[in-house]
Short mmCIF file of C-alpha atoms in Angstrom, two decimals:
data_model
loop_
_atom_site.label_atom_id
_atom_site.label_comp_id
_atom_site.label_asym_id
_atom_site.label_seq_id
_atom_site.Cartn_x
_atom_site.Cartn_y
_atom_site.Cartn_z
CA UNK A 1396 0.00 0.00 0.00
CA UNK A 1397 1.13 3.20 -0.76
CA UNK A 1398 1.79 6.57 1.20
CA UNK A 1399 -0.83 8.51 -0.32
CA UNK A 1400 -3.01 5.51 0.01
CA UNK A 1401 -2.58 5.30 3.41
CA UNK A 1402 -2.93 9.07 4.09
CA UNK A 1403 -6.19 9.10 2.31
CA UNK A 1404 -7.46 6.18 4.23
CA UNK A 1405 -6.55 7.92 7.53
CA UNK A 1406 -8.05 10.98 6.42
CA UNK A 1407 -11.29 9.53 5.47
CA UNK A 1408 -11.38 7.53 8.87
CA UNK A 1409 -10.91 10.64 11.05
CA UNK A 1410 -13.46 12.02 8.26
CA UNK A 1411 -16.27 9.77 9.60
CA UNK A 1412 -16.16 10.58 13.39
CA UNK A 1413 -18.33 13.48 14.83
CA UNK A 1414 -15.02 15.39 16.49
CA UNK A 1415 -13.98 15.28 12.25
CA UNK A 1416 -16.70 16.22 11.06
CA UNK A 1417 -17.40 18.98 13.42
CA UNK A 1418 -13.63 20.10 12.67
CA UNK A 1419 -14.47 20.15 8.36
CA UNK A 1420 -17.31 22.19 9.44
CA UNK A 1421 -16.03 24.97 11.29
CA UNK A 1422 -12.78 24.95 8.66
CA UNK A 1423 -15.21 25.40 6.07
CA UNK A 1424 -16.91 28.46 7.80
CA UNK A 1425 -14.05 30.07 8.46
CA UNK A 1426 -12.80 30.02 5.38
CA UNK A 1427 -16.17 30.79 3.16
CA UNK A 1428 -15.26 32.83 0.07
CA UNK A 1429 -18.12 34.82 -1.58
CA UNK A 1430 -18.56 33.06 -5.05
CA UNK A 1431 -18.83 36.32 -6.92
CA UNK A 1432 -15.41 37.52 -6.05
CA UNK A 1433 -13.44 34.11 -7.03
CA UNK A 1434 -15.11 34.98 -10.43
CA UNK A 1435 -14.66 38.17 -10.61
CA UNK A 1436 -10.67 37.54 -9.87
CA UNK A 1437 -10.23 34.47 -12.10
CA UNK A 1438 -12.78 35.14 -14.82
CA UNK A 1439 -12.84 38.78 -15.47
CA UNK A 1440 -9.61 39.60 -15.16
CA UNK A 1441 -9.28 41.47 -12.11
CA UNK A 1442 -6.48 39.51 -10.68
CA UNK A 1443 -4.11 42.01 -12.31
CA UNK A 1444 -4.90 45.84 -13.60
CA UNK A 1445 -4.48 46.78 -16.78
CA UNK A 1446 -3.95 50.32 -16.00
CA UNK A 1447 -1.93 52.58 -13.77
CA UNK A 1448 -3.52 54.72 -10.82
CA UNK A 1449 -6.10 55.28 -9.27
CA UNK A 1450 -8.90 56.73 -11.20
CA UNK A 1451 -7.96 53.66 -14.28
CA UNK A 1452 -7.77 51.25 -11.72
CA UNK A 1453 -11.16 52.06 -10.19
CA UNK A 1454 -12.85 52.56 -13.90
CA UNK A 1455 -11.79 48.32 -14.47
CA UNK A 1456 -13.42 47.63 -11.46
CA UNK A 1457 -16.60 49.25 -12.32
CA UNK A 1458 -16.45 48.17 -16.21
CA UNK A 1459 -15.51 44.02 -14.37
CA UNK A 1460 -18.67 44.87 -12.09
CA UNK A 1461 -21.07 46.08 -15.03
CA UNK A 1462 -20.13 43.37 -17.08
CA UNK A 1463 -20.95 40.89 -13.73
CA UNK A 1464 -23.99 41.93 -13.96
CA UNK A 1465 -25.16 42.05 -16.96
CA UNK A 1466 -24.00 37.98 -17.57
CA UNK A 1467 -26.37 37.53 -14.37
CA UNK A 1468 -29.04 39.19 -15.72
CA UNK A 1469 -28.71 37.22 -19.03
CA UNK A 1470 -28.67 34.37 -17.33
CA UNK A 1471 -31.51 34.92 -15.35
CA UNK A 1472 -33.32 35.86 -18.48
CA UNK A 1473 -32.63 32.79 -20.49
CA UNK A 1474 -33.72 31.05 -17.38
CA UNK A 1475 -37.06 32.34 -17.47
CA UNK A 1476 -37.86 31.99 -21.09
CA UNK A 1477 -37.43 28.46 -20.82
#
């Protein structure tokens, strides 16, 4: 059997147990993310600016934000008409 074999059968066996599952669930509350910010960093380009200062910096943020929106709105559109 190998390490990683081993490790993952440990981990699943601590896993099972109330104390490990009580420990997943407050590791997963601390570390909650809001879902609209991991996109907004990894699919609209906001993990790096384009521009320099301030005022360009702020104007990508705003243009990233509109353009959030408006795929949730089409979305929720093409949702409703079926």
């Amino acid at each position: 059997m190998s390490w990683f074999t081993r490790v993952k059968n440990f981990s699943r066996s601590i896993s099972t147990t109330h104390l490990g599952r009580s420990a997943c669930w407050r590791k997963r509350s601390i570390m909650v993310i809001e879902r609209s910010f991991v996109d907004t960093k990894g699919l609209h380009g906001l993990r790096y600016c384009r521009f320099r200062g301030k005022k360009k910096v702020l104007e990508q943020a705003i243009m990233t934000a509109i353009c959030q929106n408006v795929k949730k709105i089409a979305n929720h559109l093409a949702k409703l008409a079926g």
